[in-house]
CSV table of C-alpha atoms in Angstrom, one decimal:
chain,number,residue,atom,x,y,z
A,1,UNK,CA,-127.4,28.8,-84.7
A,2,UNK,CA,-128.1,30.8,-81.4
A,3,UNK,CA,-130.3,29.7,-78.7
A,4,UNK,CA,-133.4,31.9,-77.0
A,5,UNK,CA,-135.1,30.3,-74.1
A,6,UNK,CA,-136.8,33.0,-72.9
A,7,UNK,CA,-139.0,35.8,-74.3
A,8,UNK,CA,-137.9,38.7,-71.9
A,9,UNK,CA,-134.7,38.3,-74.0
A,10,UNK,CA,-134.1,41.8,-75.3
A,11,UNK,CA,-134.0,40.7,-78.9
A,12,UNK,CA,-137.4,39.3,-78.6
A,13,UNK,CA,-138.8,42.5,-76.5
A,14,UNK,CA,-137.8,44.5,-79.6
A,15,UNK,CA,-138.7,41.9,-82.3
A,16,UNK,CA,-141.7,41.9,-80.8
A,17,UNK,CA,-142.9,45.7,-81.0
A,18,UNK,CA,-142.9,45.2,-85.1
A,19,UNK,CA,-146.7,43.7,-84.3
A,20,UNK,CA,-147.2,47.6,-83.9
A,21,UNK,CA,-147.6,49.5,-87.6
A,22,UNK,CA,-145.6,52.7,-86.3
A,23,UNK,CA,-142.6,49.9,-84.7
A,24,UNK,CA,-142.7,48.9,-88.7
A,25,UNK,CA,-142.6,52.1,-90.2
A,26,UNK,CA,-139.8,53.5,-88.4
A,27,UNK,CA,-137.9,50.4,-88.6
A,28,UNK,CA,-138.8,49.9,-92.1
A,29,UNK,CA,-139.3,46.0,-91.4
A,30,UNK,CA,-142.0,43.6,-89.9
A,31,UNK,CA,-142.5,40.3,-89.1
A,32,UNK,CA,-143.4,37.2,-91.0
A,33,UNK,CA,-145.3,34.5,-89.7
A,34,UNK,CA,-144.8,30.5,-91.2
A,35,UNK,CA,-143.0,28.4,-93.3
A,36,UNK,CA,-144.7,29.3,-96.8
A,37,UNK,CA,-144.4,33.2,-96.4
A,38,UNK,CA,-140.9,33.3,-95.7
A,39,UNK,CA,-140.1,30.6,-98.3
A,40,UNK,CA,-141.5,33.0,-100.8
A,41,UNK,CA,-139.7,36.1,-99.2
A,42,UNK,CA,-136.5,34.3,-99.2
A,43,UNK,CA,-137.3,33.2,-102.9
A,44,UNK,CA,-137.9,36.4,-103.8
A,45,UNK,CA,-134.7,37.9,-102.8
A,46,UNK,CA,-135.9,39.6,-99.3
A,47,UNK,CA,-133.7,40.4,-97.1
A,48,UNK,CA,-134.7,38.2,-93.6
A,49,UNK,CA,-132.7,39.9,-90.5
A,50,UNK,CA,-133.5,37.2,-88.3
A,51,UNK,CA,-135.1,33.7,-88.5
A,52,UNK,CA,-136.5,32.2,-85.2
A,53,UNK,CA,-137.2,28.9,-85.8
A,54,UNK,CA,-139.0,26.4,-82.9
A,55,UNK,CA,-137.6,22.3,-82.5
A,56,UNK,CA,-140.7,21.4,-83.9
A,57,UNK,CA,-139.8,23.7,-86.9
A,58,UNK,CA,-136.1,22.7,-87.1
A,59,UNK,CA,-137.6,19.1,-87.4
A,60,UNK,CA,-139.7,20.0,-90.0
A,61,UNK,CA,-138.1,22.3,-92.4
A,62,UNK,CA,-134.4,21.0,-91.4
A,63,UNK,CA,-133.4,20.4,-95.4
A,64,UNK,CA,-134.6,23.8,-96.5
A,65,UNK,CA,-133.0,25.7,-93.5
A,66,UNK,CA,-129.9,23.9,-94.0
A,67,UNK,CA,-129.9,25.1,-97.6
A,68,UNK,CA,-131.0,28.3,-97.3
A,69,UNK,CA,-130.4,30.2,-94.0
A,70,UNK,CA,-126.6,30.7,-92.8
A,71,UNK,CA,-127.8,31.8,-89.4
A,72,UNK,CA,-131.0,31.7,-87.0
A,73,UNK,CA,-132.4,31.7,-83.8
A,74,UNK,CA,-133.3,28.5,-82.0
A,75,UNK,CA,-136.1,29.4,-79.5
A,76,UNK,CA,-138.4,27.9,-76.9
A,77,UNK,CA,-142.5,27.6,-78.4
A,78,UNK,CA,-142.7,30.4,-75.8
A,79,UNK,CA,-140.9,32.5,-77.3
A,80,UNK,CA,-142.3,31.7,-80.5
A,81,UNK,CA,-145.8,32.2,-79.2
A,82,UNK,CA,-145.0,35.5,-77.9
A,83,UNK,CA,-143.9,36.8,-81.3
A,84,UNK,CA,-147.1,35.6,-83.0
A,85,UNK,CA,-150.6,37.0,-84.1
A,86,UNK,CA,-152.2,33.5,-84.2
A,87,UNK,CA,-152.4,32.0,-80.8
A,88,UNK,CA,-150.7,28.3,-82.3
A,89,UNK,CA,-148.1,29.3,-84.7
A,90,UNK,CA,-146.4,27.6,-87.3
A,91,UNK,CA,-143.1,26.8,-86.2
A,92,UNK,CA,-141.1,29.7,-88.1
A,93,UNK,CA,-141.1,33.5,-87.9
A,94,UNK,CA,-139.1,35.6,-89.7
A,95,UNK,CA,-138.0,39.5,-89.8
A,96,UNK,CA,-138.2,40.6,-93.2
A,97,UNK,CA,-136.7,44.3,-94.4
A,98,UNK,CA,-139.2,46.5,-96.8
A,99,UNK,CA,-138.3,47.0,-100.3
A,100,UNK,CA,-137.1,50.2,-101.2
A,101,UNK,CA,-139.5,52.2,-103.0
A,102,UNK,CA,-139.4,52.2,-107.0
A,103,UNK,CA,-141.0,53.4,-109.6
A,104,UNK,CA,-143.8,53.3,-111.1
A,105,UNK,CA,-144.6,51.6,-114.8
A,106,UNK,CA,-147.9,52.5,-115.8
A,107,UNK,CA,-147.8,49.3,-118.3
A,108,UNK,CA,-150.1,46.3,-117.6
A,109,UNK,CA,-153.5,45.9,-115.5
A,110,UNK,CA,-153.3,47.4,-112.1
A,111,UNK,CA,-155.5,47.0,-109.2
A,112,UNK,CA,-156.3,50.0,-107.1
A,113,UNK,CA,-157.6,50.5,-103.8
A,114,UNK,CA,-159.4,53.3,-102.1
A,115,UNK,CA,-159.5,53.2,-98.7
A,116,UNK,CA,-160.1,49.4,-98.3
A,117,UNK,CA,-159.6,49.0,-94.6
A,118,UNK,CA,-160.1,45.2,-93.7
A,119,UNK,CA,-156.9,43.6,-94.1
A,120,UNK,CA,-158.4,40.3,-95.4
A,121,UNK,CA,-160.0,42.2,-98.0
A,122,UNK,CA,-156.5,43.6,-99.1
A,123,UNK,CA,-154.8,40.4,-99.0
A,124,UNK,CA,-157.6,38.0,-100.7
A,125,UNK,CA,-157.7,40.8,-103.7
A,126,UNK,CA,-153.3,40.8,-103.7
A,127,UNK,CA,-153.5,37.2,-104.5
A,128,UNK,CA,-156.4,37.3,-107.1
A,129,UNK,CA,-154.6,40.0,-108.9
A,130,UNK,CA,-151.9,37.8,-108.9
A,131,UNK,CA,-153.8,34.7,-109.8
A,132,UNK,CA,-155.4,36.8,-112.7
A,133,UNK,CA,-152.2,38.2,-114.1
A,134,UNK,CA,-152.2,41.9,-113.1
A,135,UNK,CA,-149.2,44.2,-113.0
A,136,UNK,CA,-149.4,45.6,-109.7
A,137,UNK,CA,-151.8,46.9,-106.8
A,138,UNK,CA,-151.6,50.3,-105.3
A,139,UNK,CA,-152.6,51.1,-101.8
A,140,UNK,CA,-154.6,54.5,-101.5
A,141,UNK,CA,-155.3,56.2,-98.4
A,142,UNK,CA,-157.1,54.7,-95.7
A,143,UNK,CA,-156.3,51.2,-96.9
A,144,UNK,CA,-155.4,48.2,-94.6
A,145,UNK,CA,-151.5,48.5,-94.4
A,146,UNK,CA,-149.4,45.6,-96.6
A,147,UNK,CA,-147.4,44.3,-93.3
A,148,UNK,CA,-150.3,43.9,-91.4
A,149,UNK,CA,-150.5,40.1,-90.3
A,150,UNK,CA,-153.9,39.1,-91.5
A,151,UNK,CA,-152.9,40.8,-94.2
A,152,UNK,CA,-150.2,38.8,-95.3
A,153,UNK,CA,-151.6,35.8,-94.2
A,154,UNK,CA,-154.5,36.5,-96.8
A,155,UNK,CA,-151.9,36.9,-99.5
A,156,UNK,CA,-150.4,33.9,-99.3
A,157,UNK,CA,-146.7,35.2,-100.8
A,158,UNK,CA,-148.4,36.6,-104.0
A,159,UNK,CA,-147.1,40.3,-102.2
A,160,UNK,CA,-143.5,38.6,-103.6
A,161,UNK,CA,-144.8,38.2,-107.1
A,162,UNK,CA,-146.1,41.7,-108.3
A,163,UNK,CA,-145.8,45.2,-107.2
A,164,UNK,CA,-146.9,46.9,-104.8
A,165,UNK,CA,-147.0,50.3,-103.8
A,166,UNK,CA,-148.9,52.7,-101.6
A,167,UNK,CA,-149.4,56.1,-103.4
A,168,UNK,CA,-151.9,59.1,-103.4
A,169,UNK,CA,-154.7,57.6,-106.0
A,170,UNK,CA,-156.1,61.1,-107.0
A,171,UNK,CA,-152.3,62.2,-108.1
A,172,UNK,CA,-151.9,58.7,-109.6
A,173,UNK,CA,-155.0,58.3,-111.7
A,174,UNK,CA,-154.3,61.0,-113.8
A,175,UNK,CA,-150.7,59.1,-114.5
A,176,UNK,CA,-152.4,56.0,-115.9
A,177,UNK,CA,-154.4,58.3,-118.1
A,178,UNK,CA,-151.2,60.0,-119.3
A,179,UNK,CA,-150.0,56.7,-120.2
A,180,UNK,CA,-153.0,55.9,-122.1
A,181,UNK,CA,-153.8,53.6,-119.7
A,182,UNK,CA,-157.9,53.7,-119.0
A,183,UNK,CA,-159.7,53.6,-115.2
A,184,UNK,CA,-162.5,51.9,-114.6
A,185,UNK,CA,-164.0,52.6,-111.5
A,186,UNK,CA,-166.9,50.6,-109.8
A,187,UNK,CA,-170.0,52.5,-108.9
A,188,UNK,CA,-173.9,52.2,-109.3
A,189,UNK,CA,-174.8,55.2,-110.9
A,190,UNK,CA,-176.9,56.3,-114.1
A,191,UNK,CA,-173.8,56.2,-116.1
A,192,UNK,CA,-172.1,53.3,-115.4
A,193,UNK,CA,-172.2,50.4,-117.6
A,194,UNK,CA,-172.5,46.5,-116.9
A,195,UNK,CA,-169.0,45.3,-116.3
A,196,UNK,CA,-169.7,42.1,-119.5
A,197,UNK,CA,-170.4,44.5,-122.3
A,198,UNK,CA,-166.7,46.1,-121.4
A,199,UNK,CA,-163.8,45.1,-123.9
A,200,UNK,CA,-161.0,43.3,-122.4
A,201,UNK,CA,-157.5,44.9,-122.6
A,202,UNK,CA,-153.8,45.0,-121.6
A,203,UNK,CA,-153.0,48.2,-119.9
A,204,UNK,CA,-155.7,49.7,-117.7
A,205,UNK,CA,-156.3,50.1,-114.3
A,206,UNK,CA,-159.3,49.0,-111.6
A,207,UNK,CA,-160.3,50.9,-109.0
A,208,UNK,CA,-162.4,49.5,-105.7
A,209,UNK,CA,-163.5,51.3,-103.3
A,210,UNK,CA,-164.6,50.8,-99.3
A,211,UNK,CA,-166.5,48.2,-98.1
A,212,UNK,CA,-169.1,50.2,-96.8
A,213,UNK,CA,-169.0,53.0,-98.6
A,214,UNK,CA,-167.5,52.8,-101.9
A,215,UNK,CA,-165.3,54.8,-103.8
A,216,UNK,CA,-165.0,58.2,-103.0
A,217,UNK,CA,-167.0,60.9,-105.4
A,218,UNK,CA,-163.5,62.6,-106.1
A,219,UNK,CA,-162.0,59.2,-107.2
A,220,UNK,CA,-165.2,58.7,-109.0
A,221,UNK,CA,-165.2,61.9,-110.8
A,222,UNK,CA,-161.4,60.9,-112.6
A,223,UNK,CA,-162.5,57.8,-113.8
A,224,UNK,CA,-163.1,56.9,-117.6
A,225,UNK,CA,-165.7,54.7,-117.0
A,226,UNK,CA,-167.7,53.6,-114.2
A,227,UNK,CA,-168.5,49.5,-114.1
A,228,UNK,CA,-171.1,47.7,-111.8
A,229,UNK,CA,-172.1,43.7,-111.5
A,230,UNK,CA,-176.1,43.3,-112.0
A,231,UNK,CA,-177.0,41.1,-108.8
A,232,UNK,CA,-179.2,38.3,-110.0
A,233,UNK,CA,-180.1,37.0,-106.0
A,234,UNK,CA,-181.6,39.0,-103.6
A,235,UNK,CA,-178.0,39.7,-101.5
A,236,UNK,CA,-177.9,43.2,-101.6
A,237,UNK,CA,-174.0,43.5,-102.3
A,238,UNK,CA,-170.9,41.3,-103.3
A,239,UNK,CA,-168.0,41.6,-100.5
A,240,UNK,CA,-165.2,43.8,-102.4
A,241,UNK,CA,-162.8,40.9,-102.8
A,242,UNK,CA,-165.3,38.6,-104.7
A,243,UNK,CA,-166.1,41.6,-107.0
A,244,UNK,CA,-162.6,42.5,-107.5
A,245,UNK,CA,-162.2,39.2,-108.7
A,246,UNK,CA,-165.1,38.8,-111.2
A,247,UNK,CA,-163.7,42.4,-113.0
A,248,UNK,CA,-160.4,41.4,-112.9
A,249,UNK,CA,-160.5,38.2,-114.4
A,250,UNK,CA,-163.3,39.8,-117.2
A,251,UNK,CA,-161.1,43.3,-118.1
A,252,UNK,CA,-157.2,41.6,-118.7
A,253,UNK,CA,-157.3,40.4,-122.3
């Protein structure tokens, strides 16, 4: 155990910058915030390059530490404070190192996402697909990134428990259909059909689009069916995540 006391301490300075997206793609690592996310990292094999851990943490958590980390950072709440995204942290944050990239099995249900930018969106539907049993969820183009705080805040350490990859959809689409795995997009349209009367399966994938706009028309034009929920109320739309849900939770046999 090392002590910090201050956060102009140069480790912190640079710990710090991974609350930038371009700090965490050139370092390939970012920052974890609270007791449950880095449980699940550490569970899940991830490599943690440093552990900064508060007194009030340290009280806390001292059994799991004790078992599970051979070194960390002691630091003031200031310090602690000046790493986090949330104005009263928890009293843990962690640097986790990104997974190398593998690849992709086309087996199972996978969740898409087409440009889905908020990053509560991307984390709520992580952790339904999760809850609901899916494969995997790919991040397409325009989509919030993985690492971003609120992001993995809204996952809750499902991220840990299923893939996850960030990949071209229009070049990946085609790869599912190779596999003989269908898409179903989601789209209002004369030819789309009422997500109930389709069959539930094993392999397939789901793709949602924007929040405000949708899924592209060149997303939407690779599809092998198109599915929409008929609105009984007088909202005008379902946020993403909540509709993600219902069709996920129908399609996987």
């Amino acid at each position: 155990m090392k002590e910090i006391q201050s956060s102009k301490n140069t480790l912190i300075k640079e710990t710090k910058k991974l609350q930038q997206k371009k700090y965490r793609q050139q370092t390939q690592s970012y920052l974890l915030e609270g007791f449950h996310l880095i449980q699940e990292a550490q569970a899940a094999g991830v490599v943690l390059k440093e552990v900064f851990i508060s007194q009030r943490g340290l009280n806390e958590w001292s059994a799991w530490i004790e078992e599970n980390l051979a070194e960390y950072y002691l630091v003031s709440d200031e310090v602690l404070k000046s790493l986090a995204s949330q104005p009263a942290p928890q009293g843990m944050i962690a640097v986790a190192e990104m997974p190398q990239k593998e690849t992709l099995n086309f087996s199972g249900a996978w969740l898409l996402l087409d440009n889905v930018q908020d990053p509560g969106n991307v984390g709520t539907m992580i952790r339904t697909a999760d809850a609901a049993g899916f494969s995997g969820v790919i991040l397409g183009q325009g989509s919030a990134d993985l690492y971003n705080p609120k992001t993995l805040r809204s996952t809750q350490g499902s991220l840990y428990h299923l893939k996850i990859s960030n990949q071209d959809l229009a070049e990946i689409i085609p790869q599912f259909q190779h596999a003989g795995s269908p898409v179903f997009g989601t789209a209002l349209d004369q030819e789309a059909k009422e997500y109930l009367t389709a069959a539930k399966m094993e392999n397939f994938a789901l793709v949602m689009g924007n929040e405000g706009q949708g899924m592209s028309p060149e997303l939407l034009a690779l599809t092998d069916q198109n599915l929409y929920i008929t609105i009984k109320g007088q909202a005008e739309s379902l946020n993403v995540a909540i509709a993600a849900g219902v069709l996920m939770f129908h399609l996987l046999k």
